PDB file of C-alpha atoms in Angstrom:
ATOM      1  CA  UNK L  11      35.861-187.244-109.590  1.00 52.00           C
ATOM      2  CA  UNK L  12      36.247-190.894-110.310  1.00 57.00           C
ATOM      3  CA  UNK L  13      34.566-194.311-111.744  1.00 61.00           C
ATOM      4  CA  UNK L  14      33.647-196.711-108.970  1.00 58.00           C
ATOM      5  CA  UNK L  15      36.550-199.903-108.297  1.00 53.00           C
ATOM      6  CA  UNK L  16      34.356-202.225-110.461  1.00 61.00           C
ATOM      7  CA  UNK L  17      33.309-199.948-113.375  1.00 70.00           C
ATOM      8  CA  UNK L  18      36.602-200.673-115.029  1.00 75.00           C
ATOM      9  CA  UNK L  19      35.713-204.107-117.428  1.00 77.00           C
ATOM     10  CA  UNK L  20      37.744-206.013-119.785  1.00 75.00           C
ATOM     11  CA  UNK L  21      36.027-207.494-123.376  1.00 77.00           C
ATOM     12  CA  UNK L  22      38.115-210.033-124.368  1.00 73.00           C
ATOM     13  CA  UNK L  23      36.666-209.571-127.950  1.00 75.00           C
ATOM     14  CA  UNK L  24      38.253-206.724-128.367  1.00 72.00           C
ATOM     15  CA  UNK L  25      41.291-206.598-126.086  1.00 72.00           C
ATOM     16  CA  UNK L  26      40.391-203.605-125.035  1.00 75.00           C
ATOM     17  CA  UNK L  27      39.244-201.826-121.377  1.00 78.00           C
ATOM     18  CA  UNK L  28      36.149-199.826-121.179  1.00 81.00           C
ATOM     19  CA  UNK L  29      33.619-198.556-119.191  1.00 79.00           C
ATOM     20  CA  UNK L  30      29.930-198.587-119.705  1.00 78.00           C
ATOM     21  CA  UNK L  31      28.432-195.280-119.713  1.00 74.00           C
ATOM     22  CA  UNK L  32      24.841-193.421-120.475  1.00 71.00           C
ATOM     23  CA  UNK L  33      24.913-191.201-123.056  1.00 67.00           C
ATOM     24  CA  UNK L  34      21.250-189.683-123.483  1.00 64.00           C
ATOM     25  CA  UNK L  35      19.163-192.453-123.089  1.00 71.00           C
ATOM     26  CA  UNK L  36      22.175-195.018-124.462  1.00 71.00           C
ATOM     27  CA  UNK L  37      24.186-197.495-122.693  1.00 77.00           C
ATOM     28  CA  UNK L  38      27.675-196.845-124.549  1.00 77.00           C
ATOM     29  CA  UNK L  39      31.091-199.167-123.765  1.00 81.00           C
ATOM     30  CA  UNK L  40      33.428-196.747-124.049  1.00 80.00           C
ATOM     31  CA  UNK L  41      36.931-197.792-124.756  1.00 81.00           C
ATOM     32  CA  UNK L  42      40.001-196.226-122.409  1.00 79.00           C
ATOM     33  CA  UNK L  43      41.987-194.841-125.198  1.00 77.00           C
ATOM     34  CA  UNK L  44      44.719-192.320-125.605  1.00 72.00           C
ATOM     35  CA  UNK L  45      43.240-190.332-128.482  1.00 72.00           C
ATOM     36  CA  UNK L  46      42.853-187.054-127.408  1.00 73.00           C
ATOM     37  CA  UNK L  47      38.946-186.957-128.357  1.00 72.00           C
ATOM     38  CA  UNK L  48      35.920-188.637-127.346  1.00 74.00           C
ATOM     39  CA  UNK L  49      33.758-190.641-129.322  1.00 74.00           C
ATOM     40  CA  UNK L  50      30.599-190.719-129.113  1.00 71.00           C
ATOM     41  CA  UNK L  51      27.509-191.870-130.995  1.00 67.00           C
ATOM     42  CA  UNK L  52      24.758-189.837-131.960  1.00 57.00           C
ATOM     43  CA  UNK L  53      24.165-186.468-132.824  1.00 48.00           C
ATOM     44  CA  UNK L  54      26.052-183.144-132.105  1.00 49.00           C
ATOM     45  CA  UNK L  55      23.251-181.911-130.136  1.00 47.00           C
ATOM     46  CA  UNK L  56      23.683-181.416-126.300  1.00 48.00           C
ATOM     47  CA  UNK L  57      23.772-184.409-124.742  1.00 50.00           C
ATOM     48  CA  UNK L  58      25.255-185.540-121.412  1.00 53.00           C
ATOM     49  CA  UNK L  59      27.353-188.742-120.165  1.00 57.00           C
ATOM     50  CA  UNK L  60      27.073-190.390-116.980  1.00 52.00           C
ATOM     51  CA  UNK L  61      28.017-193.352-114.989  1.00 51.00           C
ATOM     52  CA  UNK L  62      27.712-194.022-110.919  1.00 49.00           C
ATOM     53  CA  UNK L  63      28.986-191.019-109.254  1.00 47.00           C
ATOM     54  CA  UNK L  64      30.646-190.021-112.819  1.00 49.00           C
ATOM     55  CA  UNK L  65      27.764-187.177-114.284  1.00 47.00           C
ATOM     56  CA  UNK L  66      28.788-184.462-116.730  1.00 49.00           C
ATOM     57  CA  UNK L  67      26.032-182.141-117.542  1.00 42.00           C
ATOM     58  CA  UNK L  68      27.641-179.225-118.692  1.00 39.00           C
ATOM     59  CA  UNK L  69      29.967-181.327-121.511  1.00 42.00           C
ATOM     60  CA  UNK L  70      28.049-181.640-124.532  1.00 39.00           C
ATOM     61  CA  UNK L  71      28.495-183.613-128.009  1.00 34.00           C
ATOM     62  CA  UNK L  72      29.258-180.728-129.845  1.00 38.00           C
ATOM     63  CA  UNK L  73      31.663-179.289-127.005  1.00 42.00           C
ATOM     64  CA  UNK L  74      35.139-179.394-129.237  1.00 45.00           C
ATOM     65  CA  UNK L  75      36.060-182.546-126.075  1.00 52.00           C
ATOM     66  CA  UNK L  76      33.728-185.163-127.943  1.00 57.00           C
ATOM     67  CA  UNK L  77      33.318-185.508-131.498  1.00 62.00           C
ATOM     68  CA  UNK L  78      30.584-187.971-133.375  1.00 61.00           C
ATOM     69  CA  UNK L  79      31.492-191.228-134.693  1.00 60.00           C
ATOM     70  CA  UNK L  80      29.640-193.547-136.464  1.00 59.00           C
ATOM     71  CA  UNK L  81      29.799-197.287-135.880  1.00 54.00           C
ATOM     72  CA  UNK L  82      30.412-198.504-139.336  1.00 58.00           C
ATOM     73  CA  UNK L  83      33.484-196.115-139.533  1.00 56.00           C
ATOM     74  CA  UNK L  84      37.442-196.846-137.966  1.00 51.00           C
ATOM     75  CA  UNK L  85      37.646-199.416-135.455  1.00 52.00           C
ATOM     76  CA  UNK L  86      33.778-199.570-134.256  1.00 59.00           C
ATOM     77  CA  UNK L  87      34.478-198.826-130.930  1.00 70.00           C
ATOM     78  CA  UNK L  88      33.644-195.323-128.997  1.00 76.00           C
ATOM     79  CA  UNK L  89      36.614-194.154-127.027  1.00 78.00           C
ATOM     80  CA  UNK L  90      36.681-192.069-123.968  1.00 78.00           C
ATOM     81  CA  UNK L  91      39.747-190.616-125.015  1.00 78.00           C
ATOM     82  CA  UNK L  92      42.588-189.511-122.144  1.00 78.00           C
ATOM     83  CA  UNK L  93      45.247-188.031-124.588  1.00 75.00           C
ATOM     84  CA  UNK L  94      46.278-184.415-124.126  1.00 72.00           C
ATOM     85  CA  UNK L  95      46.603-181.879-126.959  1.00 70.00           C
ATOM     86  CA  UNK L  96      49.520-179.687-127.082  1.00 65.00           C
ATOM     87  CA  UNK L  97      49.184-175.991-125.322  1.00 66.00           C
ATOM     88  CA  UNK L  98      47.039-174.350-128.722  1.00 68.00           C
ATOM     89  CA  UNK L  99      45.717-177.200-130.179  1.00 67.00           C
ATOM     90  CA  UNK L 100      41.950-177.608-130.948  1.00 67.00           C
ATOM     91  CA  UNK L 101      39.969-179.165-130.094  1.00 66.00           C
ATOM     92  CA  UNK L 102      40.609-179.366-126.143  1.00 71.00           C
ATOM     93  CA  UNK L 103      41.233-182.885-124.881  1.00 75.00           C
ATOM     94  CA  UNK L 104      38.744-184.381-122.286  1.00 78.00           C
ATOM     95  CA  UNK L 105      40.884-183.688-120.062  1.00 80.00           C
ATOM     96  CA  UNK L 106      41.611-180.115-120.584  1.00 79.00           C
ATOM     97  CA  UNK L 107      37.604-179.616-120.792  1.00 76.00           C
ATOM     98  CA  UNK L 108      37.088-181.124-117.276  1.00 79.00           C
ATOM     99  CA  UNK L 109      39.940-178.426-115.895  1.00 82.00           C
ATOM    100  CA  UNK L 110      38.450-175.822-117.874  1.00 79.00           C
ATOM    101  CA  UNK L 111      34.921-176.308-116.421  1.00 75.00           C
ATOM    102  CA  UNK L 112      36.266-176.209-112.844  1.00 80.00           C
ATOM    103  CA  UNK L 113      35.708-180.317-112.566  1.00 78.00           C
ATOM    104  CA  UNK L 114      39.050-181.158-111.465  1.00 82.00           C
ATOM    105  CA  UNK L 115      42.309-178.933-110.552  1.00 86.00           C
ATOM    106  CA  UNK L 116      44.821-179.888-113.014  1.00 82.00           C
ATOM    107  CA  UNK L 117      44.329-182.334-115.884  1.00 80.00           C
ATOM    108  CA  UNK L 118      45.990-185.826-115.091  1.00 79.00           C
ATOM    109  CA  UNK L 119      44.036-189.288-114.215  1.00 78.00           C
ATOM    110  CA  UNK L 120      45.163-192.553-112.204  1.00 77.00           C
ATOM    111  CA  UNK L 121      44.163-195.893-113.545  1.00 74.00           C
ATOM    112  CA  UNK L 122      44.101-198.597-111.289  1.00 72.00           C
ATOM    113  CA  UNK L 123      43.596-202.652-113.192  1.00 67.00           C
ATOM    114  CA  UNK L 124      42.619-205.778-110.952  1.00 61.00           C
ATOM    115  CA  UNK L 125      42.885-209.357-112.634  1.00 56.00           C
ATOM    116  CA  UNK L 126      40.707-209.427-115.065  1.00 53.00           C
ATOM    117  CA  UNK L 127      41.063-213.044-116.824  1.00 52.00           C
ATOM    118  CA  UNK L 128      42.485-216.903-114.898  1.00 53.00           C
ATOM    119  CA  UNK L 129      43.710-217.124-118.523  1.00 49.00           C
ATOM    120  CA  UNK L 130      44.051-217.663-122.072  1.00 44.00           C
ATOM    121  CA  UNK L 131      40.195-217.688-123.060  1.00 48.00           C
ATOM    122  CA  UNK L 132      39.021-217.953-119.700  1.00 49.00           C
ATOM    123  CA  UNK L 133      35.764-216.379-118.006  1.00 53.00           C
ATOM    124  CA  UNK L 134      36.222-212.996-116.272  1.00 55.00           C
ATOM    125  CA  UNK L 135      37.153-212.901-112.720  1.00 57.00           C
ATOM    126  CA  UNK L 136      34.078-212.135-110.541  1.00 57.00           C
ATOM    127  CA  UNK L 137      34.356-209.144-108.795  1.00 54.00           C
ATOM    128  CA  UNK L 138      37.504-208.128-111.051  1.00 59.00           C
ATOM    129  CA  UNK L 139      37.502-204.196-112.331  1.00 64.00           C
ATOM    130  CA  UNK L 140      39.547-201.007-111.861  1.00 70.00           C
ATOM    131  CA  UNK L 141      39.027-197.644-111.036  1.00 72.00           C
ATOM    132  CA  UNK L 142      39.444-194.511-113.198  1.00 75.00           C
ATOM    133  CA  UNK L 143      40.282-191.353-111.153  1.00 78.00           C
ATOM    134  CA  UNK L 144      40.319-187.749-112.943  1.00 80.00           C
ATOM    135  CA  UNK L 145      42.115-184.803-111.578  1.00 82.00           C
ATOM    136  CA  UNK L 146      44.711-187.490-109.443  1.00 77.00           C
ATOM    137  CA  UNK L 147      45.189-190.852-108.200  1.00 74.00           C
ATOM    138  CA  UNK L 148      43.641-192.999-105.460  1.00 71.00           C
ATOM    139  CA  UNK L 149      46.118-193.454-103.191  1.00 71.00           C
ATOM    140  CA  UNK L 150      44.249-196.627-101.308  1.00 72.00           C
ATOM    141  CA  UNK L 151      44.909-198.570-104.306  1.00 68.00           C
ATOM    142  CA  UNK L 152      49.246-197.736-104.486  1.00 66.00           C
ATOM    143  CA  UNK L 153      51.967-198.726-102.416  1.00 60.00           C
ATOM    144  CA  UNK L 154      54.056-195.378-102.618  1.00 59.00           C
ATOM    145  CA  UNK L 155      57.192-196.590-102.237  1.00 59.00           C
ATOM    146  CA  UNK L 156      56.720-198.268-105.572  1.00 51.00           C
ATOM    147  CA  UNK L 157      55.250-195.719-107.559  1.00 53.00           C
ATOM    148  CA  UNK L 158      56.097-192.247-108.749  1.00 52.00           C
ATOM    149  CA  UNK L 159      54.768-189.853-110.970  1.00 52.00           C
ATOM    150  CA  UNK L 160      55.760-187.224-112.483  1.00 50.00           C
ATOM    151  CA  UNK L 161      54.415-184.921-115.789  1.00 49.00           C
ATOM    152  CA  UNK L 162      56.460-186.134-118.615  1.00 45.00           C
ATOM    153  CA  UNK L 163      58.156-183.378-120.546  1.00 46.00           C
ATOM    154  CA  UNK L 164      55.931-184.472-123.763  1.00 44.00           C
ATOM    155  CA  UNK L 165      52.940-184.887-121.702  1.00 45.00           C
ATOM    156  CA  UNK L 166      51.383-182.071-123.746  1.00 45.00           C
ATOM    157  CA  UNK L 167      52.283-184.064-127.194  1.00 46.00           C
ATOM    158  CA  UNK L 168      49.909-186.886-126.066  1.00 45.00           C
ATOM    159  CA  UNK L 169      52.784-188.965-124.242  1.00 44.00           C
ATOM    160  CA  UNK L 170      52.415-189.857-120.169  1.00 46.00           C
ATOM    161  CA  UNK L 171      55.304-190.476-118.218  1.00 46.00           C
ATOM    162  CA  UNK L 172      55.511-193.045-114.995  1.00 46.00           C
ATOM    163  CA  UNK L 173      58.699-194.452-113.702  1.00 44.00           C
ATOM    164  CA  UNK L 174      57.971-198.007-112.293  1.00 43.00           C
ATOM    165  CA  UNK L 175      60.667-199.791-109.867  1.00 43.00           C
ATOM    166  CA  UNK L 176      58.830-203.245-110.547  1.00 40.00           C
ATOM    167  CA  UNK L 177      57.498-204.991-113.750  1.00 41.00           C
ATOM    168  CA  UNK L 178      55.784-208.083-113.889  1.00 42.00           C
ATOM    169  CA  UNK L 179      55.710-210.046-117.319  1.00 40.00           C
ATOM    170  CA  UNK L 180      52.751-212.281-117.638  1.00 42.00           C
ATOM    171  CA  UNK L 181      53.513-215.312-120.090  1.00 44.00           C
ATOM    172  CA  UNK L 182      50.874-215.944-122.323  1.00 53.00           C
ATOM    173  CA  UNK L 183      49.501-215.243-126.112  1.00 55.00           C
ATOM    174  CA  UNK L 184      46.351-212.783-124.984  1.00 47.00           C
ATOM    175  CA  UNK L 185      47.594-209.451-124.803  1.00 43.00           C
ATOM    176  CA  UNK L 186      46.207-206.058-124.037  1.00 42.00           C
ATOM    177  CA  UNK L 187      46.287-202.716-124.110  1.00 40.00           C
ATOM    178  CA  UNK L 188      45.403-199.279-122.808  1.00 40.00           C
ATOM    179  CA  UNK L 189      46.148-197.282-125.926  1.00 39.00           C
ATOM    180  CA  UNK L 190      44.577-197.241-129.393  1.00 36.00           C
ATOM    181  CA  UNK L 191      44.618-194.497-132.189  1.00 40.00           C
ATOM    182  CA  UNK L 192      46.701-191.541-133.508  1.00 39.00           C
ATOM    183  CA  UNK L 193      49.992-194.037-133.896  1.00 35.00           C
ATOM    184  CA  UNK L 194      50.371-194.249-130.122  1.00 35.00           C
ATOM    185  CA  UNK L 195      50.810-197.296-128.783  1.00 35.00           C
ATOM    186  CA  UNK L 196      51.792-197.993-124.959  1.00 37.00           C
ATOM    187  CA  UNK L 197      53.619-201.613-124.918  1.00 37.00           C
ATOM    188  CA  UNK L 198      51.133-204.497-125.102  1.00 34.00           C
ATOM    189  CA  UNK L 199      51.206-206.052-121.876  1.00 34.00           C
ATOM    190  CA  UNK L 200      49.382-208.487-120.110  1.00 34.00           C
ATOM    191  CA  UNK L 201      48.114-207.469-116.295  1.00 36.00           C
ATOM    192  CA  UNK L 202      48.107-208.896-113.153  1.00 35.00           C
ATOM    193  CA  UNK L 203      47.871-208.606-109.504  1.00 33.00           C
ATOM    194  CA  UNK L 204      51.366-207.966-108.046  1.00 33.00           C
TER     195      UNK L 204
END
């Protein structure tokens, strides 16, 4: 299961990737964040998410995956959170709910990020994006040789693990980042093409 190669945007206003979803009869940017919940507006009644070839029906708002939050309250920004719980916790992670439903085989993801800005408070990149892959990685969009992946030995404690052979720093002052919430912050990092 996966988000299309340009469903992955960047909003410069909040430094922050998302994708744009439809929740009920809402078009929702939800924020890639490493909470282990996702938040969404409305009500807990059953409710379903979609985007492109991405459709849920059987994951509801009050499913113990998505919890309610209202606009005015934390950061203002629903999250479609990738974090994992550890083995008991409650409630399940998104994750964890997709493997339970019989969605995806095991619960990991693969992120892939294009260019998404020329520069400091430039215009997006036309045709920039990513692609969000659940249950694996799309391995079109990796050279092998410089990737490997492996489950982290705190992966259950909300922590991922990926060994990378090559890092490139961008200078600049606009940073970003993937994570957001629960005191877990990935390095901030600006991205670009290899």
């Amino acid at each position: 299961m996966a988000f299309r190669s340009s469903d992955i945007s960047w909003d410069p206003d909040t430094n922050r990737y998302y994708v744009l979803a439809n929740v009920g009869k809402s078009n929702v940017k939800l924020s890639l964040s490493q909470d282990a919940i996702t938040w969404l507006p409305g009500s807990k009644k059953n409710d379903s998410i979609s985007k492109g070839d991405f459709y849920l029906d059987q994951i509801h708002l009050k499913n113990f995956g998505f919890m309610q939050r209202r606009p005015e309250s934390f950061n203002s920004s629903y999250t479609l959170g990738l974090g994992y719980r550890g083995e008991n916790e409650k409630p399940e992670s998104f994750l964890r709910t997709l493997e339970v439903q019989s969605i995806v085989k095991t619960p990991n993801l693969g992120i892939y990020f294009r260019t998404f800005m020329k520069g400091l408070n430039s215009a997006a990149v036309p045709g920039a994006g990513g692609s969000l892959v659940f249950g694996g990685i799309d391995v079109a969009k990796f050279n092998v040789s410089l990737l490997k992946t492996y489950k982290s030995p705190g992966i259950l404690n909300g922590k991922y693990g990926l060994q990378l052979r090559k890092i490139e720093f961008v200078h600049g002052n606009s940073t970003s980042t993937l994570d957001y919430g629960n005191k877990q912050q990935m390095a901030y990092l600006n991205c670009s093409d290899p």
